[in-house]
Structures are given as structure tokens and as C-alpha cells.
Coordinates of C-alpha atoms in Angstrom, one line a residue:
X27 CA 0.0 0.0 0.0
X28 CA 1.4 3.4 -1.0
X29 CA 1.6 6.4 1.4
X30 CA -1.3 8.0 -0.5
X31 CA -3.5 4.9 -0.1
X32 CA -2.6 4.7 3.6
X33 CA -3.5 8.4 4.2
X34 CA -6.8 7.9 2.3
X35 CA -7.7 5.0 4.7
X36 CA -6.6 7.1 7.7
X37 CA -8.8 10.0 6.4
X38 CA -11.9 7.8 6.4
X39 CA -11.1 6.5 10.0
X40 CA -10.6 10.1 11.2
X41 CA -14.0 11.1 9.7
X42 CA -15.7 8.3 11.6
X43 CA -13.9 9.2 14.8
X44 CA -14.9 12.9 14.6
X45 CA -18.5 11.8 14.2
X46 CA -18.1 9.7 17.4
X47 CA -16.3 12.4 19.4
X48 CA -18.3 15.4 18.2
X49 CA -17.4 19.0 19.2
X50 CA -15.7 19.2 22.6
X51 CA -17.4 20.9 25.5
X52 CA -16.3 22.5 28.8
X53 CA -17.6 19.5 30.6
X54 CA -14.5 17.6 29.3
X55 CA -11.3 18.2 31.4
X56 CA -9.2 19.0 28.4
X57 CA -11.6 21.8 27.4
X58 CA -12.7 23.1 30.8
X59 CA -11.5 26.6 30.1
X60 CA -12.7 27.0 26.5
X61 CA -16.2 26.7 25.0
X62 CA -16.1 26.1 21.3
X63 CA -19.9 26.6 20.8
X64 CA -19.3 29.8 18.8
X65 CA -17.4 27.6 16.3
X66 CA -19.7 24.6 16.4
X67 CA -22.9 26.6 15.7
X68 CA -21.7 28.0 12.4
X69 CA -22.4 26.1 9.2
X70 CA -18.9 26.3 7.8
X71 CA -18.1 25.6 4.2
X72 CA -14.9 25.1 2.2
X73 CA -13.9 27.8 -0.3
X74 CA -14.9 27.1 -3.9
X75 CA -13.5 28.3 -7.1
X76 CA -10.2 29.9 -7.7
X77 CA -8.8 31.8 -4.7
X78 CA -7.4 35.3 -5.3
X79 CA -4.3 36.3 -3.4
X80 CA -5.1 39.2 -1.0
X81 CA -2.5 41.8 0.0
X82 CA 0.1 40.0 2.1
X83 CA 2.8 42.7 2.3
X84 CA 2.9 42.7 6.1
X85 CA 3.2 39.0 6.6
X86 CA 4.9 37.7 3.5
X87 CA 8.6 36.9 3.8
X88 CA 9.2 36.6 0.1
X89 CA 12.8 37.2 -0.7
X90 CA 13.9 36.5 2.8
X91 CA 12.9 32.9 3.1
X92 CA 14.7 30.2 1.1
X93 CA 11.2 29.0 0.1
X94 CA 7.8 30.5 0.8
X95 CA 4.5 28.7 0.1
X96 CA 1.3 30.8 0.3
X97 CA -2.1 29.2 0.8
X98 CA -5.5 31.1 0.7
X99 CA -8.4 29.4 2.5
X100 CA -6.4 26.2 2.7
X101 CA -5.5 26.2 -1.1
X102 CA -2.1 26.6 -2.6
X103 CA -1.6 29.9 -4.4
X104 CA 2.0 30.8 -4.9
X105 CA 5.6 29.6 -4.3
X106 CA 8.7 31.7 -4.3
X107 CA 12.4 31.1 -3.5
X108 CA 15.1 29.0 -5.0
X109 CA 15.3 26.4 -2.2
X110 CA 18.6 25.0 -0.9
X111 CA 20.7 21.9 -1.3
X112 CA 19.4 19.0 0.8
X113 CA 15.9 20.6 1.2
X114 CA 12.7 19.5 -0.3
X115 CA 9.5 21.6 0.0
X116 CA 6.3 20.3 -1.7
X117 CA 2.6 20.4 -1.4
X118 CA 0.9 17.6 0.4
X119 CA -1.8 17.7 -2.3
X120 CA 0.9 16.5 -4.8
X121 CA 3.0 14.3 -2.5
X122 CA 2.7 12.2 0.6
X123 CA 5.0 10.6 3.1
X124 CA 4.9 7.6 5.3
X125 CA 5.3 9.8 8.4
X126 CA 2.1 11.7 7.6
X127 CA -0.7 11.3 10.3
X128 CA 1.5 8.9 12.3
X129 CA 2.1 11.2 15.3
X130 CA -0.9 13.6 15.8
X131 CA -3.5 11.6 17.6
X132 CA -7.0 11.8 16.1
X133 CA -8.5 9.1 18.3
X134 CA -8.9 11.4 21.3
X135 CA -8.6 14.8 19.8
X136 CA -11.7 15.9 17.8
X137 CA -10.1 18.9 16.0
X138 CA -7.2 16.7 14.9
X139 CA -9.7 14.1 13.7
X140 CA -11.6 16.9 11.8
X141 CA -8.3 18.1 10.2
X142 CA -7.2 14.6 9.3
X143 CA -10.5 13.9 7.6
X144 CA -10.8 17.1 5.6
X145 CA -7.2 18.3 5.0
X146 CA -6.7 18.8 1.3
X147 CA -3.5 20.8 1.1
X148 CA -0.5 21.9 3.1
X149 CA 3.2 21.6 3.1
X150 CA 5.8 18.8 3.2
X151 CA 9.2 20.0 4.3
X152 CA 12.1 17.6 4.4
X153 CA 15.7 18.2 5.3
X154 CA 17.9 15.4 4.1
X155 CA 20.2 13.5 6.5
X156 CA 23.2 15.6 7.4
X157 CA 22.0 18.7 5.6
X158 CA 22.3 22.2 7.2
X159 CA 19.7 24.4 5.7
X160 CA 20.8 28.1 5.8
X161 CA 17.8 30.4 6.2
X162 CA 14.3 29.3 6.8
X163 CA 11.2 28.0 5.1
X164 CA 8.0 30.1 5.4
X165 CA 4.5 28.6 5.2
X166 CA 1.9 31.4 5.0
X167 CA -1.8 30.6 5.5
X168 CA -4.3 33.4 4.7
X169 CA -8.0 33.2 5.6
X170 CA -10.2 35.4 3.5
X171 CA -14.0 35.9 3.7
X172 CA -16.8 34.9 6.1
X173 CA -18.1 31.4 6.8
X174 CA -15.1 29.7 5.3
X175 CA -13.1 27.0 7.0
X176 CA -9.8 25.4 6.1
X177 CA -7.8 22.5 7.5
X178 CA -4.0 23.0 6.7
X179 CA -1.8 20.0 7.2
X180 CA 2.0 20.2 7.5
X181 CA 4.7 17.6 7.9
X182 CA 8.2 18.7 8.8
X183 CA 10.8 16.0 8.7
X184 CA 14.4 16.7 9.8
X185 CA 16.6 13.8 8.7
X186 CA 19.4 12.4 10.9
X187 CA 21.9 15.1 11.8
X188 CA 20.2 17.8 9.8
X189 CA 19.4 21.4 10.8
X190 CA 16.2 23.1 9.7
X191 CA 14.1 26.2 10.5
X192 CA 10.5 26.5 9.5
X193 CA 8.0 29.4 10.1
X194 CA 4.3 29.1 9.9
X195 CA 2.2 32.3 9.8
X196 CA -1.6 32.5 10.0
X197 CA -3.3 35.8 9.1
X198 CA -6.3 37.0 7.2
X199 CA -9.5 39.1 7.0
X200 CA -13.0 38.1 7.9
X201 CA -14.9 35.7 10.1
X202 CA -13.3 32.4 9.1
X203 CA -12.1 29.3 10.9
X204 CA -8.6 27.8 10.5
X205 CA -8.0 24.3 11.9
X206 CA -4.4 23.4 11.5
X207 CA -2.2 20.4 12.3
X208 CA 1.6 20.3 12.0
X209 CA 3.7 17.2 12.7
X210 CA 7.4 17.7 13.3
X211 CA 9.8 14.7 13.2
X212 CA 13.4 15.2 14.4
X213 CA 15.5 12.1 13.7
X214 CA 18.7 11.3 15.6
X215 CA 20.8 14.3 16.2
X216 CA 18.6 16.7 14.2
X217 CA 18.1 20.3 15.1
X218 CA 14.8 22.0 14.4
X219 CA 13.8 25.6 15.0
X220 CA 10.0 26.0 14.5
X221 CA 7.8 29.1 14.7
X222 CA 4.1 29.3 14.7
X223 CA 2.8 32.9 14.5
X224 CA -1.0 33.2 14.8
X225 CA -2.1 36.8 13.9
X226 CA -5.5 36.0 12.4
X227 CA -8.3 38.5 11.8
X228 CA -9.7 39.7 15.1
X229 CA -13.1 38.1 14.1
X230 CA -11.6 34.7 13.1
X231 CA -11.4 31.4 14.9
X232 CA -8.2 29.3 15.1
X233 CA -7.5 25.8 16.5
X234 CA -4.0 24.5 15.9
X235 CA -2.0 21.5 17.0
X236 CA 1.8 21.1 16.7
X237 CA 2.9 17.5 17.3
X238 CA 6.6 17.0 17.9
X239 CA 8.4 13.6 17.8
X240 CA 12.0 13.5 18.8
X241 CA 14.6 10.8 18.4
X242 CA 18.0 10.3 20.1
X243 CA 20.0 13.4 20.8
X244 CA 17.7 15.6 18.7
X245 CA 17.0 19.2 19.6
X246 CA 13.8 21.1 18.9
X247 CA 12.9 24.7 19.8
X248 CA 9.2 25.5 19.2
X249 CA 7.9 29.1 19.4
X250 CA 4.2 29.7 19.7
X251 CA 2.8 33.2 19.3
X252 CA -0.9 34.1 19.5
X253 CA -1.9 37.7 18.9
X254 CA -5.0 37.6 16.7
X255 CA -8.3 35.8 16.6
X256 CA -11.6 36.0 18.6
X257 CA -11.2 32.5 19.9
X258 CA -7.9 30.7 19.7
X259 CA -6.7 27.3 20.9
X260 CA -3.0 26.4 20.4
X261 CA -1.9 22.9 21.4
X262 CA 1.7 21.7 21.5
X263 CA 2.4 18.1 22.2
X264 CA 5.9 16.8 22.4
X265 CA 7.2 13.2 22.7
X266 CA 10.8 12.8 23.7
X267 CA 11.3 9.3 22.4
X268 CA 15.1 9.2 22.1
X269 CA 17.6 9.3 24.9
X270 CA 19.4 12.6 25.3
X271 CA 16.9 14.7 23.4
X272 CA 16.4 18.4 24.2
X273 CA 13.2 20.5 23.9
X274 CA 12.5 24.2 24.3
X275 CA 8.9 25.4 24.2
X276 CA 8.4 29.2 24.2
X277 CA 5.0 30.8 24.0
X278 CA 3.7 34.4 23.9
X279 CA 0.0 35.3 23.9
X280 CA -1.3 38.8 23.7
X281 CA -5.0 39.6 23.9
X282 CA -7.3 42.7 24.2
X283 CA -11.0 43.4 23.7
X284 CA -12.9 40.1 24.3
X285 CA -10.3 37.8 22.8
X286 CA -10.0 34.2 24.2
X287 CA -6.5 32.7 23.9
X288 CA -6.1 29.1 25.1
X289 CA -2.6 27.4 25.2
X290 CA -2.4 23.7 26.1
X291 CA 0.9 21.9 26.1
X292 CA 2.0 18.3 26.9
X293 CA 5.7 17.2 27.1
X294 CA 6.2 13.5 27.4
X295 CA 9.6 12.5 28.7
X296 CA 9.7 8.8 27.6
X297 CA 13.5 8.2 27.7
X298 CA 16.4 8.9 30.0
X299 CA 18.7 11.9 30.0
X300 CA 16.3 14.2 28.2
X301 CA 15.8 17.9 29.0
X302 CA 12.9 20.3 28.5
X303 CA 12.5 24.0 29.1
X304 CA 9.1 25.6 28.8
X305 CA 8.4 29.4 29.2
X306 CA 5.0 30.9 28.3
X307 CA 4.1 34.5 28.8
X308 CA 0.7 36.2 28.5
X309 CA -0.3 39.9 28.2
X310 CA -4.0 40.6 28.6
X311 CA -6.0 43.8 28.5
X312 CA -9.7 44.8 28.5
X313 CA -11.9 41.8 28.8
X314 CA -9.5 39.3 27.3
X315 CA -9.0 35.9 28.7
X316 CA -5.9 33.8 28.5
X317 CA -5.2 30.2 29.5
X318 CA -2.0 28.3 30.0
X319 CA -2.6 24.6 30.7
X320 CA 0.8 22.8 30.6
X321 CA 1.6 19.3 31.6
X322 CA 5.1 17.6 31.9
X323 CA 5.0 13.8 32.1
X324 CA 8.1 12.0 33.2
X325 CA 7.9 8.2 32.6
X326 CA 9.0 5.4 34.8
X327 CA 12.1 4.8 32.6
X328 CA 13.0 8.4 32.1
X329 CA 15.8 8.7 34.7
X330 CA 18.0 11.8 34.8
X331 CA 15.2 14.0 33.3
X332 CA 15.6 17.7 33.7
X333 CA 12.4 19.7 33.2
X334 CA 11.6 23.3 33.9
X335 CA 8.2 24.9 33.3
X336 CA 7.2 28.6 33.8
X337 CA 4.2 30.7 33.0
X338 CA 4.2 34.4 33.7
X339 CA 1.2 36.7 33.0
X340 CA 0.7 40.4 32.9
X341 CA -2.8 41.8 33.4
X342 CA -3.3 45.4 32.2
X343 CA -6.9 45.8 33.3
X344 CA -9.1 44.8 36.2
X345 CA -11.4 42.8 33.9
X346 CA -8.7 40.7 32.1
X347 CA -8.6 37.0 33.2
X348 CA -5.9 34.4 33.1
X349 CA -6.1 30.7 34.1
X350 CA -2.7 29.2 34.7
X351 CA -2.3 25.5 35.4
X352 CA 1.3 24.2 35.2
X353 CA 1.4 20.5 36.1
X354 CA 4.2 17.9 36.7
X355 CA 3.4 14.2 36.5
X356 CA 6.5 12.3 37.7
X357 CA 6.8 8.5 37.8
X358 CA 10.3 8.1 39.1
X359 CA 12.5 9.9 41.6
X360 CA 15.8 10.4 39.7
X361 CA 14.8 13.7 38.1
X362 CA 15.2 17.5 38.5
X363 CA 11.9 19.1 37.8
X364 CA 10.3 22.4 38.8
X365 CA 7.4 24.5 37.7
X366 CA 5.9 27.9 38.6
X367 CA 3.3 30.5 37.6
X368 CA 2.9 34.2 38.3
X369 CA 0.0 36.6 37.6
X370 CA 0.4 40.3 38.2
X371 CA 0.1 43.9 37.0
X372 CA 2.8 46.4 36.1
X373 CA 5.1 46.9 39.0
X374 CA 5.0 50.4 40.4
X375 CA 8.7 50.7 41.2
X376 CA 10.1 50.5 37.6
X377 CA 7.1 52.7 36.4
X378 CA 8.1 55.3 39.0
X379 CA 11.7 55.0 38.0
X380 CA 11.0 55.7 34.3
X381 CA 8.6 58.6 35.1
X382 CA 11.2 60.2 37.4
X383 CA 13.4 60.5 34.4
X384 CA 10.9 62.5 32.4
X385 CA 9.2 59.7 30.5
X386 CA 5.4 60.1 30.3
X387 CA 3.1 57.6 32.0
X388 CA 1.7 56.0 28.9
X389 CA 5.1 55.7 27.3
X390 CA 6.6 54.2 30.4
X391 CA 3.8 51.6 30.6
X392 CA 4.4 50.8 27.0
X393 CA 8.1 50.3 27.5
X394 CA 7.5 47.9 30.5
X395 CA 4.9 45.9 28.5
X396 CA 7.2 45.6 25.6
X397 CA 10.1 44.6 27.8
X398 CA 8.0 41.9 29.3
X399 CA 7.4 40.4 25.9
X400 CA 10.9 41.0 24.6
X401 CA 12.4 38.4 26.8
X402 CA 10.9 35.8 24.4
X403 CA 10.8 37.9 21.2
X404 CA 14.4 38.8 21.2
X405 CA 15.5 35.2 21.5
X406 CA 13.8 34.3 18.2
X407 CA 16.6 33.8 15.6
X408 CA 14.5 34.7 12.5
X409 CA 14.4 38.5 12.2
X410 CA 11.3 38.7 10.0
X411 CA 9.4 36.8 12.7
X412 CA 10.4 39.4 15.3
X413 CA 9.3 42.2 12.9
X414 CA 5.9 40.6 12.4
X415 CA 5.3 40.2 16.1
X416 CA 6.4 43.8 17.0
X417 CA 4.3 45.2 14.2
X418 CA 1.2 43.2 15.2
X419 CA 1.6 44.1 18.9
X420 CA 1.6 47.8 18.1
X421 CA -1.4 47.4 15.8
X422 CA -3.5 45.4 18.3
X423 CA -2.5 47.4 21.4
X424 CA -2.0 51.0 20.2
X425 CA -3.0 52.6 23.5
X426 CA -0.7 50.4 25.5
X427 CA 2.3 50.4 23.2
X428 CA 2.6 53.9 21.7
X429 CA 5.1 54.1 18.9
X430 CA 7.9 56.5 19.5
X431 CA 10.1 58.4 17.2
X432 CA 12.2 56.0 15.2
X433 CA 9.6 53.2 15.1
X434 CA 9.3 50.2 17.3
X435 CA 11.4 50.0 20.5

């Protein structure tokens, strides 16, 4: 049976499973903080006909990425870039791979089942064994219109000893729904730097899953940024299946108005001598609500595990809400693990310090807010990603982050 035939069979099984599972509800523990009824009640439809390319100047990385693929409403529109030796970038509508749908679980995750059953396009990114890919691959997904849903599917495969950077950006205009799944496979000794930047329309819905599978001595850094969207759920699930593997998860979610931004992560330490570091930060204003629900699992045979998990949240109004639930689940005692969570407002002391040096109150507040986010933003290696995040922050929170002479801070 070919990989295409196998995926066709999986697609049918996933459709049946979604029918059995149905839309999740807050009565389920995994969804206790998020009610997807606003998504479930809409009669979504797939885009039909040829899709026009809307203006993408602000989010396109054409000319800076080694390859950029652009999809509109889930359909491929344009490719640019010359690629690189040892790199293969293709559409999943044209090619398939034996790794596809092997890692993201659709048996217990309804949105993954929905994606698996309906995905009709996406990207296949493969770095050959031993290849060091200079630069980065950019996958740009644009939602356009009202009542349209799309189910992007991506597979990122870093061969043994390879190095690869991939950026996914989700943006658009209208009241649409994006349900995305990305599977990342890092083989022995591979190094992967992955970015997911969700800056959807403020009226859009977004549910996304990044599933990471790591083999021996591999290293993965996964950045998750959520700025846009009315209701957003970002899941990152990582399985450290090879001894000596290393994982860094960094997340930033910024909400205002009535936005709802849900972040759920699971890190499964399945083998000895693995290390994970997780840092998520939230900035919430007005009536926005943010969620961090992170779980680190250390298996019986995962001796010498080192795991650190931190969630820090900044509330800019009396009506903003954050639910923070960092969790450690440890099944052996030969480990070094810790977790922590903080929720607070802007500290008065640094605010007073800035104002005492002639800086206005609003500008001082903006500087402190930006500094809070910059701990994560400045560590991102891909400069165009940093630019998109800074630009979107200023556009979404203009009163809190006033632009000063000379542009962004």
C-alpha cells in the first residue's frame, strides 16, 4: 500500500472518529476553560473556485525565506524562493510521506480528527540527513472571507543530523475558521527551530496542533505566538522518544478586547537523560481571557530527566482574566523538575523610575509591557518573525504600546 493509499484510509477512519467524538465541551477536562460553541454553531463551508491572493505585504517573507509557500483558505496559491541543497519543499496535495498522520492523535482529539478527515492541502518540508539548511522555510496561510473553514496539514521532517528552520504564519481578513495540524519529526541528532505565528483576523477562529516527535540526541525549539483571533486554541504536544533529546517550548499570547486565547501543552519524557525547558508569557487587556494549561510527564524509565516549566502573566486591566495550570506528573524519583506561575500587573517601582526620568506615564507603561514580551521575542533567531510580532503588537494594542520616534522600540 502506498503512502497516499494509507492516508486515504486514515482520512476515512478520522472522519468516523470525529462523528463519534463530536465537538468538545467545557464538561471535558481537556476543554474546561474553552467553550467552542461559537465555532460549532456556524455552518462552515470550504472555499470554492479559484482563490485570489489578497494583499500580504505585512506577513509575507518573500525574498527573505529560502522557500515561501502561500495558501489562501487552505488552497495553494504561490511559491517563491530557489530552495537549498538538501531541502525538499512540496505540497501535500501533490506528494505524501509515510510519516504523515503517524504522530498527531486523532482518536482522542476531535479537532485533529476533523483536520485529518478534511485536509486537502498543506506543506511537506524535508531536510535530508546531514543537511544544514541556511535560512528558513515560510508557510503562509491566509484566511479570506466569512463562513469559510480550512484545514491546513503540514509535515516537517528533519533527517538524521540535519538542521532546519520553519516558520508558519496564519493571518487574514473576515470571520473564518482555521483548523491546522503540523507534525514535526526530528530524527537522531537533528536540530529544528520552529515558529508558529498566529495573527489571524480579530473576528476569526483558530484551532491548531503542533505535534513533535524527537529521536535520540535531537534538539527542537518550538515558538508559539498568539496575537489575533476571537477564539484561539493552540496545542503543542511533544514526545521525547530518544535518549538525550532536548526540547525548548516558548510561547507568547497577547489579547485585548474580548479575545480568548487558550494554550495547552504536553511534554512526554519517555526516555532517560532528556531535558525540556518551557516558558510561556501572557499579556491581557480589557476583557480578554488567556489560558495556560501545561503538563510535563516523566515516565518510569525516564531517569535523569531535567524539566523546567514557567508561566508568567501580565494583566493590564481589572477585567482581564488568566487561568494558569502548570502540572508535573512524575513517575520516578531520579529527576530534576520544577514549575511555577505568576500573575500580576505592572510593578509600580520600575514605572516610577521611568517617570522620574521624564518619561510620560503611557510611554513608560508601553516600555515595560514591551520589555516583558521582549524576553521571548528577542531570542527568536528569525528576524522577519520578530518584525511581524512587533508590528502586530503595536497594531493590536495601540493605546498600551505607543510608537515613539524611530519606530518600534
